[in-house]
mmCIF file of C-alpha atoms in Angstrom:
data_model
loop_
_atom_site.group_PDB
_atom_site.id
_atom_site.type_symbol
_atom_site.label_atom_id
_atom_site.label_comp_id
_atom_site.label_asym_id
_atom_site.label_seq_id
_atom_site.Cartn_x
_atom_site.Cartn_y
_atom_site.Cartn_z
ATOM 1 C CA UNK A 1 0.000 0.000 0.000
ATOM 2 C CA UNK A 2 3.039 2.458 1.028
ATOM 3 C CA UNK A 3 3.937 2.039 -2.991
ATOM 4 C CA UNK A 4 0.718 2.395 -3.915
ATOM 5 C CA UNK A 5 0.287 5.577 -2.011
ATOM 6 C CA UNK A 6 3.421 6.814 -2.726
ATOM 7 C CA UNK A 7 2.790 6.632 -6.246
ATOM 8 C CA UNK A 8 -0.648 8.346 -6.296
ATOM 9 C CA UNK A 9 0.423 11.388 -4.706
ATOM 10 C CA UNK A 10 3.178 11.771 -7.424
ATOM 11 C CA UNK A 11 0.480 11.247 -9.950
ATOM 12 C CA UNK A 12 -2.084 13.898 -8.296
ATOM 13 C CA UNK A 13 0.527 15.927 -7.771
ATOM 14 C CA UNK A 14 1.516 16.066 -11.795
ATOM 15 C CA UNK A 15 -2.121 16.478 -12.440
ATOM 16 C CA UNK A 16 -2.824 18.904 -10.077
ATOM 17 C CA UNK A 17 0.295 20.889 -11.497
ATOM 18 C CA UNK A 18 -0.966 20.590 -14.842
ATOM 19 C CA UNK A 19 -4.841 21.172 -15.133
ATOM 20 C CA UNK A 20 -4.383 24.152 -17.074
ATOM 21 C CA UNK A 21 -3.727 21.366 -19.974
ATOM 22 C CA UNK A 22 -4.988 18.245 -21.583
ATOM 23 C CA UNK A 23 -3.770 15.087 -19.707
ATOM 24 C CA UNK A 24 -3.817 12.330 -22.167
ATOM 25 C CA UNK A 25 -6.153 9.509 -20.754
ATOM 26 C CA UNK A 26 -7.546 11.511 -18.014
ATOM 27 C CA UNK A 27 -11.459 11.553 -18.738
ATOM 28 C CA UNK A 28 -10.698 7.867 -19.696
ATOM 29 C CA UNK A 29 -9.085 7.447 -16.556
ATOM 30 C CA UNK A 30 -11.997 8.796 -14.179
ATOM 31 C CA UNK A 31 -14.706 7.114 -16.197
ATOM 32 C CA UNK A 32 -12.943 3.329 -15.608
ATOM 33 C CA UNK A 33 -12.603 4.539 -11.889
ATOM 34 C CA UNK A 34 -16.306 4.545 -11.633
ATOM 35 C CA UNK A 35 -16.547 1.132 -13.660
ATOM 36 C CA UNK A 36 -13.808 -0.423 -11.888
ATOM 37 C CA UNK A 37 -15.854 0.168 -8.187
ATOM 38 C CA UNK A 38 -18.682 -1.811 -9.536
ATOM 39 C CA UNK A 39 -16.525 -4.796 -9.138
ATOM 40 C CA UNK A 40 -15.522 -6.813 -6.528
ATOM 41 C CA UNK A 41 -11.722 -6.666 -6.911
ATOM 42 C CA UNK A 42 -11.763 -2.778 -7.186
ATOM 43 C CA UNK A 43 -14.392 -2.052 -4.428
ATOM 44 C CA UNK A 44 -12.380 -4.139 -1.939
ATOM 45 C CA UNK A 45 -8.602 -2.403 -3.259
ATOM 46 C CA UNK A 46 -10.486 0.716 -3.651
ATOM 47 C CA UNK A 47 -11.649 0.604 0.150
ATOM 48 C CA UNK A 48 -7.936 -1.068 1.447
ATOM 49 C CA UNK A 49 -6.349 2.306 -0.018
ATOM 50 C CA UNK A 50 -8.825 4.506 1.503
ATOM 51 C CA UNK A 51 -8.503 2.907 4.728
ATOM 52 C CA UNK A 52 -4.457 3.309 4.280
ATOM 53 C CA UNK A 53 -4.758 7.079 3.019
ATOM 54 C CA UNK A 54 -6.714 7.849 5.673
ATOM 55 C CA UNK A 55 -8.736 9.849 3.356
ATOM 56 C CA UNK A 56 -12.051 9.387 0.779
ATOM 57 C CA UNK A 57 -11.084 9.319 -3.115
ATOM 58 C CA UNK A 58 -13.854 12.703 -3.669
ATOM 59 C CA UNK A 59 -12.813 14.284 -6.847
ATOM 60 C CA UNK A 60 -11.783 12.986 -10.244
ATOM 61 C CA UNK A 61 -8.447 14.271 -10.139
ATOM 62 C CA UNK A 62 -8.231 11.946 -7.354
ATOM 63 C CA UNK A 63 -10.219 9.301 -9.589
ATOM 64 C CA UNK A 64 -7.862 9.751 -12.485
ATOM 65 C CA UNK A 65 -4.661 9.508 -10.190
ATOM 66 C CA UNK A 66 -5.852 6.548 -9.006
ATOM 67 C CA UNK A 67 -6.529 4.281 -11.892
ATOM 68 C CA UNK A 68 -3.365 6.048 -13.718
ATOM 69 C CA UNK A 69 -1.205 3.994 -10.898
ATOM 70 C CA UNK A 70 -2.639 0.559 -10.765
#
C-alpha cells in the first residue's frame, strides 16, 4: 500500500500541477474509476487504499490519479 500511495500522490501531484492542460487519458481514466468500483476486486482495493490514506477518493483528479497507478 506504502507504494501504492506513494505513487498516487506523485500522480495527483503532476495532475494537479498541470490542469491548465490536456492530460492524455484523463477523462478515460476517471470514467474506468467509476466502472472499476462496480466490481468486486476494485471495491475491496479501492476501500484497502482509503482505509491506508486515511482519506475518501472525492474528486476525479483523485479518480484519475488513481486508476493512472494501478
Amino acid at each position: 500500500m506504502k507504494k501504492l500511495l506513494d505513487d498516487f500522490n506523485n500522480e495527483y501531484d503532476f495532475l494537479y500541477s498541470n490542469s491548465d492542460k490536456y492530460v492524455a487519458g484523463y477523462n478515460e481514466a476517471v470514467k474506468a474509476f467509476d466502472k472499476f468500483l462496480t466490481t468486486a476486486e476494485g471495491k475491496e482495493l479501492v476501500q484497502k487504499f482509503v482505509a491506508y490514506r486515511g482519506d475518501f477518493i472525492s474528486s476525479d483528479r483523485e479518480a484519475a490519479a488513481f486508476m493512472f497507478v494501478i
